[in-house]
mmCIF file of C-alpha atoms and ligand atoms in Angstrom:
data_model
loop_
_atom_site.group_PDB
_atom_site.id
_atom_site.type_symbol
_atom_site.label_atom_id
_atom_site.label_comp_id
_atom_site.label_asym_id
_atom_site.label_seq_id
_atom_site.Cartn_x
_atom_site.Cartn_y
_atom_site.Cartn_z
ATOM 1 C CA UNK A 1 11.312 -18.696 15.615
ATOM 2 C CA UNK A 2 8.403 -16.200 15.704
ATOM 3 C CA UNK A 3 5.486 -16.911 13.679
ATOM 4 C CA UNK A 4 3.780 -14.588 11.620
ATOM 5 C CA UNK A 5 0.663 -14.545 9.164
ATOM 6 C CA UNK A 6 0.695 -15.090 5.146
ATOM 7 C CA UNK A 7 -2.814 -14.791 4.617
ATOM 8 C CA UNK A 8 -4.375 -17.290 6.559
ATOM 9 C CA UNK A 9 -1.329 -19.690 6.773
ATOM 10 C CA UNK A 10 1.216 -19.291 9.766
ATOM 11 C CA UNK A 11 4.654 -18.798 8.612
ATOM 12 C CA UNK A 12 7.866 -18.120 10.176
ATOM 13 C CA UNK A 13 8.584 -14.161 9.850
ATOM 14 C CA UNK A 14 11.949 -14.847 7.913
ATOM 15 C CA UNK A 15 9.630 -16.634 5.266
ATOM 16 C CA UNK A 16 6.929 -13.982 5.220
ATOM 17 C CA UNK A 17 8.639 -11.459 3.238
ATOM 18 C CA UNK A 18 9.956 -13.828 0.429
ATOM 19 C CA UNK A 19 6.685 -15.575 0.199
ATOM 20 C CA UNK A 20 5.339 -11.715 -0.330
ATOM 21 C CA UNK A 21 8.005 -11.024 -2.961
ATOM 22 C CA UNK A 22 6.514 -14.080 -4.450
ATOM 23 C CA UNK A 23 3.119 -12.559 -4.767
ATOM 24 C CA UNK A 24 4.382 -9.208 -6.349
ATOM 25 C CA UNK A 25 6.667 -11.057 -8.739
ATOM 26 C CA UNK A 26 4.137 -12.854 -10.004
ATOM 27 C CA UNK A 27 1.645 -10.296 -10.215
ATOM 28 C CA UNK A 28 3.729 -7.182 -11.537
ATOM 29 C CA UNK A 29 3.092 -7.284 -15.175
ATOM 30 C CA UNK A 30 -0.684 -7.546 -14.854
ATOM 31 C CA UNK A 31 -0.727 -5.710 -11.667
ATOM 32 C CA UNK A 32 -2.240 -2.488 -13.127
ATOM 33 C CA UNK A 33 -4.918 -4.167 -15.227
ATOM 34 C CA UNK A 34 -6.174 -6.048 -12.586
ATOM 35 C CA UNK A 35 -6.282 -3.363 -10.074
ATOM 36 C CA UNK A 36 -8.795 -1.545 -12.732
ATOM 37 C CA UNK A 37 -10.619 -4.935 -12.719
ATOM 38 C CA UNK A 38 -10.960 -5.981 -9.070
ATOM 39 C CA UNK A 39 -11.839 -2.463 -8.248
ATOM 40 C CA UNK A 40 -14.051 -1.393 -11.310
ATOM 41 C CA UNK A 41 -11.431 0.991 -11.544
ATOM 42 C CA UNK A 42 -12.170 2.484 -7.853
ATOM 43 C CA UNK A 43 -8.585 2.331 -6.980
ATOM 44 C CA UNK A 44 -8.275 5.500 -9.155
ATOM 45 C CA UNK A 45 -10.662 7.502 -7.304
ATOM 46 C CA UNK A 46 -9.117 6.474 -4.153
ATOM 47 C CA UNK A 47 -5.497 7.275 -4.904
ATOM 48 C CA UNK A 48 -7.058 10.821 -6.586
ATOM 49 C CA UNK A 49 -8.590 11.354 -2.869
ATOM 50 C CA UNK A 50 -5.387 10.509 -1.392
ATOM 51 C CA UNK A 51 -3.406 13.114 -3.524
ATOM 52 C CA UNK A 52 -6.293 16.006 -2.568
ATOM 53 C CA UNK A 53 -5.673 15.288 1.069
ATOM 54 C CA UNK A 54 -2.321 15.470 1.093
ATOM 55 C CA UNK A 55 -2.153 19.187 0.059
ATOM 56 C CA UNK A 56 1.146 19.016 -1.558
ATOM 57 C CA UNK A 57 2.421 22.648 -2.339
ATOM 58 C CA UNK A 58 5.803 23.785 -4.780
ATOM 59 C CA UNK A 59 9.132 22.281 -3.627
ATOM 60 C CA UNK A 60 7.915 19.687 -1.242
ATOM 61 C CA UNK A 61 9.571 16.763 -0.174
ATOM 62 C CA UNK A 62 7.895 13.395 -0.715
ATOM 63 C CA UNK A 63 8.952 9.697 0.092
ATOM 64 C CA UNK A 64 6.180 7.209 -1.637
ATOM 65 C CA UNK A 65 6.684 3.750 0.179
ATOM 66 C CA UNK A 66 5.751 0.418 -1.338
ATOM 67 C CA UNK A 67 5.417 2.535 -4.650
ATOM 68 C CA UNK A 68 4.569 -0.253 -6.680
ATOM 69 C CA UNK A 69 3.623 1.045 -10.299
ATOM 70 C CA UNK A 70 3.853 4.272 -9.150
ATOM 71 C CA UNK A 71 0.461 5.632 -9.512
ATOM 72 C CA UNK A 72 0.645 7.926 -6.385
ATOM 73 C CA UNK A 73 4.267 9.349 -6.967
ATOM 74 C CA UNK A 74 3.325 10.199 -10.629
ATOM 75 C CA UNK A 75 0.207 12.465 -9.263
ATOM 76 C CA UNK A 76 3.005 13.740 -6.164
ATOM 77 C CA UNK A 77 5.244 14.814 -9.176
ATOM 78 C CA UNK A 78 2.733 17.122 -10.531
ATOM 79 C CA UNK A 79 2.130 18.863 -7.519
ATOM 80 C CA UNK A 80 5.503 19.262 -5.992
ATOM 81 C CA UNK A 81 6.787 20.777 -9.527
ATOM 82 C CA UNK A 82 10.484 20.695 -10.657
ATOM 83 C CA UNK A 83 11.732 22.117 -7.496
ATOM 84 C CA UNK A 84 10.036 19.853 -5.506
ATOM 85 C CA UNK A 85 11.352 15.946 -4.793
ATOM 86 C CA UNK A 86 9.042 12.972 -4.860
ATOM 87 C CA UNK A 87 11.263 9.435 -3.796
ATOM 88 C CA UNK A 88 9.646 6.207 -5.786
ATOM 89 C CA UNK A 89 10.297 3.039 -3.449
ATOM 90 C CA UNK A 90 9.178 -0.466 -2.789
ATOM 91 C CA UNK A 91 10.949 -3.642 -1.886
ATOM 92 C CA UNK A 92 10.204 -5.515 -4.780
ATOM 93 C CA UNK A 93 12.446 -5.220 -7.790
ATOM 94 C CA UNK A 94 9.457 -5.953 -10.417
ATOM 95 C CA UNK A 95 7.595 -3.719 -9.321
ATOM 96 C CA UNK A 96 9.754 -1.021 -8.656
ATOM 97 C CA UNK A 97 11.503 -1.275 -12.265
ATOM 98 C CA UNK A 98 7.734 -1.767 -13.679
ATOM 99 C CA UNK A 99 6.816 1.271 -12.569
ATOM 100 C CA UNK A 100 9.818 3.460 -13.073
ATOM 101 C CA UNK A 101 8.861 2.407 -16.786
ATOM 102 C CA UNK A 102 5.499 3.638 -16.863
ATOM 103 C CA UNK A 103 6.872 6.659 -15.227
ATOM 104 C CA UNK A 104 9.070 7.174 -17.670
ATOM 105 C CA UNK A 105 6.797 6.430 -20.493
ATOM 106 C CA UNK A 106 4.414 9.166 -18.843
ATOM 107 C CA UNK A 107 7.269 11.611 -19.365
ATOM 108 C CA UNK A 108 8.228 11.652 -15.455
ATOM 109 C CA UNK A 109 11.716 10.879 -14.263
ATOM 110 C CA UNK A 110 11.788 10.171 -10.332
ATOM 111 C CA UNK A 111 14.667 8.766 -7.871
ATOM 112 C CA UNK A 112 14.001 5.278 -7.924
ATOM 113 C CA UNK A 113 15.199 3.304 -4.579
ATOM 114 C CA UNK A 114 14.949 -0.177 -4.019
ATOM 115 C CA UNK A 115 14.375 -0.590 0.090
ATOM 116 C CA UNK A 116 12.557 -2.143 2.440
ATOM 117 C CA UNK A 117 9.858 0.082 4.387
ATOM 118 C CA UNK A 118 11.386 -1.359 8.120
ATOM 119 C CA UNK A 119 14.788 -0.078 7.702
ATOM 120 C CA UNK A 120 14.742 3.344 4.962
ATOM 121 C CA UNK A 121 17.777 4.805 3.976
ATOM 122 C CA UNK A 122 17.151 8.652 4.537
ATOM 123 C CA UNK A 123 18.218 10.496 7.177
ATOM 124 C CA UNK A 124 15.754 11.696 10.141
ATOM 125 C CA UNK A 125 13.515 14.442 9.297
ATOM 126 C CA UNK A 126 14.096 14.431 5.270
ATOM 127 C CA UNK A 127 10.538 14.509 3.889
ATOM 128 C CA UNK A 128 7.910 16.743 4.179
ATOM 129 C CA UNK A 129 5.066 14.034 3.444
ATOM 130 C CA UNK A 130 5.648 9.985 3.356
ATOM 131 C CA UNK A 131 2.618 7.465 2.036
ATOM 132 C CA UNK A 132 1.540 4.261 1.592
ATOM 133 C CA UNK A 133 -0.498 3.280 -0.969
ATOM 134 C CA UNK A 134 -2.046 -0.588 -0.374
ATOM 135 C CA UNK A 135 1.556 -1.745 0.925
ATOM 136 C CA UNK A 136 1.511 -1.367 4.887
ATOM 137 C CA UNK A 137 -1.169 -5.117 5.105
ATOM 138 C CA UNK A 138 1.860 -6.669 3.385
ATOM 139 C CA UNK A 139 4.945 -5.806 5.791
ATOM 140 C CA UNK A 140 5.701 -8.159 8.452
ATOM 141 C CA UNK A 141 6.362 -5.746 11.142
ATOM 142 C CA UNK A 142 4.105 -2.832 10.771
ATOM 143 C CA UNK A 143 4.981 -0.655 13.729
ATOM 144 C CA UNK A 144 8.621 -0.763 13.130
ATOM 145 C CA UNK A 145 7.537 0.173 9.282
ATOM 146 C CA UNK A 146 5.468 3.034 10.726
ATOM 147 C CA UNK A 147 8.300 4.055 13.020
ATOM 148 C CA UNK A 148 10.412 4.173 10.086
ATOM 149 C CA UNK A 149 8.097 6.540 8.288
ATOM 150 C CA UNK A 150 7.758 8.744 11.116
ATOM 151 C CA UNK A 151 11.518 9.009 11.699
ATOM 152 C CA UNK A 152 12.115 10.159 8.040
ATOM 153 C CA UNK A 153 9.145 12.722 8.251
ATOM 154 C CA UNK A 154 10.068 16.063 9.685
ATOM 155 C CA UNK A 155 8.250 17.986 12.745
ATOM 156 C CA UNK A 156 4.962 18.989 11.371
ATOM 157 C CA UNK A 157 4.879 16.806 8.272
ATOM 158 C CA UNK A 158 2.617 14.273 7.828
ATOM 159 C CA UNK A 159 1.802 10.295 6.734
ATOM 160 C CA UNK A 160 -0.739 8.695 4.452
ATOM 161 C CA UNK A 161 -1.944 5.354 5.135
ATOM 162 C CA UNK A 162 -4.066 4.055 1.993
ATOM 163 C CA UNK A 163 -5.203 0.715 2.887
ATOM 164 C CA UNK A 164 -7.968 -1.441 2.876
ATOM 165 C CA UNK A 165 -10.037 -1.638 5.598
ATOM 166 C CA UNK A 166 -13.073 -3.223 7.478
ATOM 167 C CA UNK A 167 -16.249 -2.682 5.529
ATOM 168 C CA UNK A 168 -19.456 -1.259 6.839
ATOM 169 C CA UNK A 169 -21.662 -4.295 8.392
ATOM 170 C CA UNK A 170 -24.285 -4.358 5.561
ATOM 171 C CA UNK A 171 -21.951 -5.066 3.120
ATOM 172 C CA UNK A 172 -19.953 -7.686 5.047
ATOM 173 C CA UNK A 173 -21.234 -10.271 3.204
ATOM 174 C CA UNK A 174 -21.520 -9.492 -0.437
ATOM 175 C CA UNK A 175 -17.660 -8.045 -0.143
ATOM 176 C CA UNK A 176 -16.875 -11.651 1.824
ATOM 177 C CA UNK A 177 -18.505 -12.937 -1.375
ATOM 178 C CA UNK A 178 -16.801 -11.452 -4.050
ATOM 179 C CA UNK A 179 -13.552 -11.647 -2.304
ATOM 180 C CA UNK A 180 -13.208 -15.263 -1.842
ATOM 181 C CA UNK A 181 -15.147 -16.236 -5.052
ATOM 182 C CA UNK A 182 -14.712 -13.492 -7.713
ATOM 183 C CA UNK A 183 -11.398 -12.338 -7.004
ATOM 184 C CA UNK A 184 -8.973 -15.499 -7.183
ATOM 185 C CA UNK A 185 -11.033 -16.319 -10.582
ATOM 186 C CA UNK A 186 -10.803 -12.860 -12.072
ATOM 187 C CA UNK A 187 -6.537 -13.636 -10.885
ATOM 188 C CA UNK A 188 -6.170 -16.891 -12.302
ATOM 189 C CA UNK A 189 -7.745 -15.782 -15.500
ATOM 190 C CA UNK A 190 -5.842 -12.543 -15.920
ATOM 191 C CA UNK A 191 -2.501 -13.282 -14.105
ATOM 192 C CA UNK A 192 -2.271 -16.940 -14.191
ATOM 193 C CA UNK A 193 -1.751 -16.948 -10.374
ATOM 194 C CA UNK A 194 -5.267 -17.244 -8.041
ATOM 195 C CA UNK A 195 -3.707 -17.409 -5.046
ATOM 196 C CA UNK A 196 -1.758 -14.443 -4.619
ATOM 197 C CA UNK A 197 -5.179 -12.819 -5.287
ATOM 198 C CA UNK A 198 -6.743 -15.214 -2.682
ATOM 199 C CA UNK A 199 -3.632 -13.637 -0.386
ATOM 200 C CA UNK A 200 -5.086 -10.445 -1.176
ATOM 201 C CA UNK A 201 -8.527 -11.429 0.279
ATOM 202 C CA UNK A 202 -7.330 -13.059 3.422
ATOM 203 C CA UNK A 203 -4.314 -10.403 4.039
ATOM 204 C CA UNK A 204 -7.046 -7.766 3.964
ATOM 205 C CA UNK A 205 -9.073 -9.632 6.888
ATOM 206 C CA UNK A 206 -6.103 -9.704 9.159
ATOM 207 C CA UNK A 207 -5.192 -6.055 8.753
ATOM 208 C CA UNK A 208 -5.898 -3.762 11.423
ATOM 209 C CA UNK A 209 -9.348 -2.054 11.310
ATOM 210 C CA UNK A 210 -9.613 1.827 11.347
ATOM 211 C CA UNK A 211 -9.355 2.393 15.017
ATOM 212 C CA UNK A 212 -6.551 0.018 15.781
ATOM 213 C CA UNK A 213 -4.498 1.329 12.643
ATOM 214 C CA UNK A 214 -5.289 4.979 13.985
ATOM 215 C CA UNK A 215 -3.185 4.079 17.685
ATOM 216 C CA UNK A 216 -0.541 2.582 15.567
ATOM 217 C CA UNK A 217 0.011 5.481 13.501
ATOM 218 C CA UNK A 218 -0.287 7.431 16.910
ATOM 219 C CA UNK A 219 2.253 5.703 18.557
ATOM 220 C CA UNK A 220 4.503 5.593 15.903
ATOM 221 C CA UNK A 221 5.119 9.072 16.446
ATOM 222 C CA UNK A 222 1.755 11.119 15.061
ATOM 223 C CA UNK A 223 -0.137 13.242 17.835
ATOM 224 C CA UNK A 224 -2.572 14.029 15.169
ATOM 225 C CA UNK A 225 -4.446 11.128 13.087
ATOM 226 C CA UNK A 226 -7.789 11.957 10.891
ATOM 227 C CA UNK A 227 -9.263 8.605 9.471
ATOM 228 C CA UNK A 228 -11.376 9.018 5.899
ATOM 229 C CA UNK A 229 -13.784 6.047 5.438
ATOM 230 C CA UNK A 230 -13.598 5.394 1.305
ATOM 231 C CA UNK A 231 -16.084 3.214 -0.464
ATOM 232 C CA UNK A 232 -18.007 2.126 3.031
ATOM 233 C CA UNK A 233 -14.057 1.336 4.426
ATOM 234 C CA UNK A 234 -13.529 -0.837 1.629
ATOM 235 C CA UNK A 235 -10.438 1.586 2.183
ATOM 236 C CA UNK A 236 -8.949 3.825 4.773
ATOM 237 C CA UNK A 237 -7.089 6.730 4.485
ATOM 238 C CA UNK A 238 -5.149 7.299 7.552
ATOM 239 C CA UNK A 239 -3.679 10.860 7.770
ATOM 240 C CA UNK A 240 -0.876 11.413 10.729
ATOM 241 C CA UNK A 241 0.671 14.840 11.798
ATOM 242 C CA UNK A 242 3.733 14.592 13.234
ATOM 243 C CA UNK A 243 3.157 17.080 16.216
HETATM 244 C C1 SAM B 301 -0.608 -3.702 -3.747
HETATM 245 S S1 SAM B 301 0.984 -3.033 -4.362
HETATM 246 C C2 SAM B 301 1.104 -1.009 -3.781
HETATM 247 C C3 SAM B 301 1.390 -0.683 -5.115
HETATM 248 C C4 SAM B 301 1.113 1.035 -5.320
HETATM 249 N N1 SAM B 301 1.518 1.488 -3.924
HETATM 250 C C5 SAM B 301 -0.279 1.262 -5.098
HETATM 251 O O1 SAM B 301 -1.005 1.552 -4.487
HETATM 252 O O2 SAM B 301 -0.586 0.662 -6.642
HETATM 253 C C6 SAM B 301 1.608 -3.175 -2.719
HETATM 254 C C7 SAM B 301 3.521 -2.933 -2.635
HETATM 255 O O3 SAM B 301 4.267 -3.496 -1.510
HETATM 256 C C8 SAM B 301 5.333 -3.564 -1.573
HETATM 257 N N2 SAM B 301 5.851 -4.041 -0.108
HETATM 258 C C9 SAM B 301 5.595 -4.861 0.526
HETATM 259 N N3 SAM B 301 6.542 -5.027 1.386
HETATM 260 C C10 SAM B 301 7.066 -3.919 1.426
HETATM 261 C C11 SAM B 301 8.246 -3.575 2.602
HETATM 262 N N4 SAM B 301 8.707 -4.304 3.951
HETATM 263 N N5 SAM B 301 8.979 -2.448 2.072
HETATM 264 C C12 SAM B 301 8.681 -1.678 1.274
HETATM 265 N N6 SAM B 301 7.476 -2.373 0.537
HETATM 266 C C13 SAM B 301 6.970 -3.286 0.309
HETATM 267 C C14 SAM B 301 5.416 -4.709 -2.580
HETATM 268 O O4 SAM B 301 6.358 -5.246 -3.143
HETATM 269 C C15 SAM B 301 4.393 -4.108 -3.264
HETATM 270 O O5 SAM B 301 5.104 -3.659 -4.772
#
């Protein structure tokens, strides 16, 4: 049996996806309000930046992996228009269901696919752009997921990875204090689940740095990768071009 991390805990690989599922089953109903509270609304700006960088055209085909409650998918849909396609996907039924309902409430009906990023049920070269927002960190085999995303992007297409990253050193202590003392308390108070938000803080610490992730995206088949640090590296946007 191979071991991996679930936050700071060492778990069997087979158990990790179950534990991650438990986290998102638990937080799904309060996911959006928690995002606003924890990030002081900044997650909206990070996502808006990613959507601007995506520079989509009318008619483009987009896959949003780990799409959760659908923020990115919704913004992409307005850009590709009725002649384009945005597939909203996630491994977690509770998150996907919540996202689909939110999208429908906003008048946006998208194809919704329950699937694991490590085994994408799409043909090779289907999409102009694949995105993964705050999802890669939770995946057991990140290289396998990136390889799958690369497979389903057409030659010349792009990958966007928006994810928590390594914050600039002067902010490190304050950020750690906030992450380990404040986040779990807000999680306990609002979502009645401090442990899931402790996992969030731990998983961010174990996620590859900007440079490490850049190498991983390159190895997955994206010949050119740009890295955009947002909010002093609290978040990074990796943009890969398949060339
Ligand atoms: C923090 S949420 C991000 C949701 C949304 N993209 C956003 O930015 O708000 C992480 C999502 O990743 C999903 N996820 C975790 N492992 C996954 C996997 N192997 N394949 C697909 N989705 C996965 C979770 O179910 C969850 O909905």
